Amino acid sequence: MFAVYVSLLGIFPPAVAFKNHTPYWSRVFSDFCPETIPEKMVYYPTVGTIIGAWAGAIVIPLDWDRPWQEWPISCVISAYIGHVIGSIIALIVCYFNPESSTLQKKRE
């Protein structure tokens, strides 16, 4: 179930946005340099989801014996938190970066 959550948060949005366009996939996720606003709106939440899922695994070996500390619970919660933080960062970056709109107009 954890893989389903991470896939829905991290893989489904780029799959819907980019479809089969290989240059978009390679530029955003291989080169790590999204250029347009839709690429940034997909990139930051995906990275936030992955970082959040990894960060959620930190509390698992701490031996607190809490019910929320079991295997997938902390990772799923932190993946959602990372996705929300990544979405907020994407909004801020797209709002304060006017170069993206001119770059998008040049491509069209």
Coordinates of C-alpha atoms in Angstrom, one line a residue:
M1 CA 0.0 0.0 0.0
F2 CA 2.9 2.3 0.6
A3 CA 4.0 1.9 -3.0
V4 CA 0.5 2.8 -4.1
Y5 CA 0.5 6.0 -2.1
V6 CA 3.9 7.1 -3.4
S7 CA 3.0 6.2 -6.9
L8 CA -0.2 8.2 -6.7
L9 CA 1.6 11.2 -5.3
G10 CA 4.8 11.1 -7.2
I11 CA 4.3 9.3 -10.5
F12 CA 0.7 9.9 -11.5
P13 CA 0.9 13.7 -11.9
P14 CA 3.9 13.6 -14.2
A15 CA 2.4 10.8 -16.2
V16 CA -0.8 12.8 -16.7
A17 CA 1.1 16.0 -17.5
F18 CA 3.9 14.7 -19.7
K19 CA 2.2 11.6 -21.2
N20 CA 4.7 10.0 -23.6
H21 CA 6.9 13.0 -24.3
T22 CA 10.4 11.7 -23.6
P23 CA 12.1 15.1 -23.7
Y24 CA 10.0 16.4 -20.9
W25 CA 10.6 13.3 -18.7
S26 CA 14.4 13.4 -19.3
R27 CA 14.7 17.2 -18.8
V28 CA 12.7 17.2 -15.6
F29 CA 13.7 14.0 -13.9
S30 CA 17.1 13.1 -15.4
D31 CA 18.6 16.5 -15.8
F32 CA 16.7 18.0 -12.8
C33 CA 16.1 21.3 -14.6
P34 CA 12.4 22.0 -15.1
E35 CA 12.0 25.1 -17.3
T36 CA 8.3 25.8 -17.8
I37 CA 5.6 26.3 -15.2
P38 CA 3.8 23.0 -15.7
E39 CA 7.2 21.2 -15.4
K40 CA 7.9 23.0 -12.1
M41 CA 4.4 22.3 -10.8
V42 CA 5.0 18.6 -11.3
Y43 CA 8.7 18.4 -10.3
Y44 CA 8.6 20.0 -6.9
P45 CA 5.7 17.9 -5.5
T46 CA 7.3 14.7 -6.8
V47 CA 10.6 15.5 -5.2
G48 CA 8.9 16.5 -2.0
T49 CA 7.0 13.2 -1.9
I50 CA 10.2 11.2 -2.3
I51 CA 12.1 13.2 0.3
G52 CA 9.2 13.1 2.7
A53 CA 8.9 9.3 2.3
W54 CA 12.6 8.9 3.1
A55 CA 12.4 11.3 6.0
G56 CA 9.5 9.3 7.5
A57 CA 11.7 6.3 7.8
I58 CA 13.9 8.0 10.3
V59 CA 11.5 7.5 13.2
I60 CA 11.0 3.8 12.6
P61 CA 14.2 2.4 14.4
L62 CA 13.9 4.7 17.5
D63 CA 12.2 2.1 19.7
W64 CA 9.5 4.3 21.1
D65 CA 6.9 1.6 20.7
R66 CA 4.2 4.0 19.5
P67 CA 1.4 2.9 17.2
W68 CA 2.2 5.5 14.6
Q69 CA 5.8 4.4 14.4
E70 CA 5.0 1.1 12.7
W71 CA 6.4 0.5 9.2
P72 CA 4.3 2.3 6.6
I73 CA 2.4 4.8 8.8
S74 CA 5.2 7.4 9.3
C75 CA 6.4 7.1 5.7
V76 CA 2.9 7.6 4.3
I77 CA 2.2 10.6 6.5
S78 CA 5.6 12.2 5.7
A79 CA 5.1 11.5 2.0
Y80 CA 1.9 13.5 2.1
I81 CA 3.5 16.3 4.1
G82 CA 6.4 16.3 1.6
H83 CA 3.9 16.5 -1.3
V84 CA 2.1 19.5 0.3
I85 CA 5.4 21.3 1.0
G86 CA 6.6 20.6 -2.5
S87 CA 3.4 22.0 -3.9
I88 CA 3.8 25.2 -1.8
I89 CA 7.4 25.5 -3.0
A90 CA 6.3 25.1 -6.6
L91 CA 3.6 27.8 -6.2
I92 CA 6.2 30.2 -4.7
V93 CA 8.8 29.4 -7.4
C94 CA 6.4 29.9 -10.2
Y95 CA 4.9 33.1 -8.8
F96 CA 8.3 34.8 -8.2
N97 CA 10.0 33.5 -11.3
P98 CA 8.8 35.6 -14.3
E99 CA 11.4 34.0 -16.7
S100 CA 9.2 30.9 -16.9
S101 CA 6.3 32.7 -18.6
T102 CA 8.7 34.3 -21.2
L103 CA 10.4 30.9 -21.8
Q104 CA 7.0 29.3 -22.3
K105 CA 6.0 31.9 -24.8
K106 CA 9.2 31.4 -26.8
R107 CA 8.5 27.7 -27.1
E108 CA 5.0 28.2 -28.4

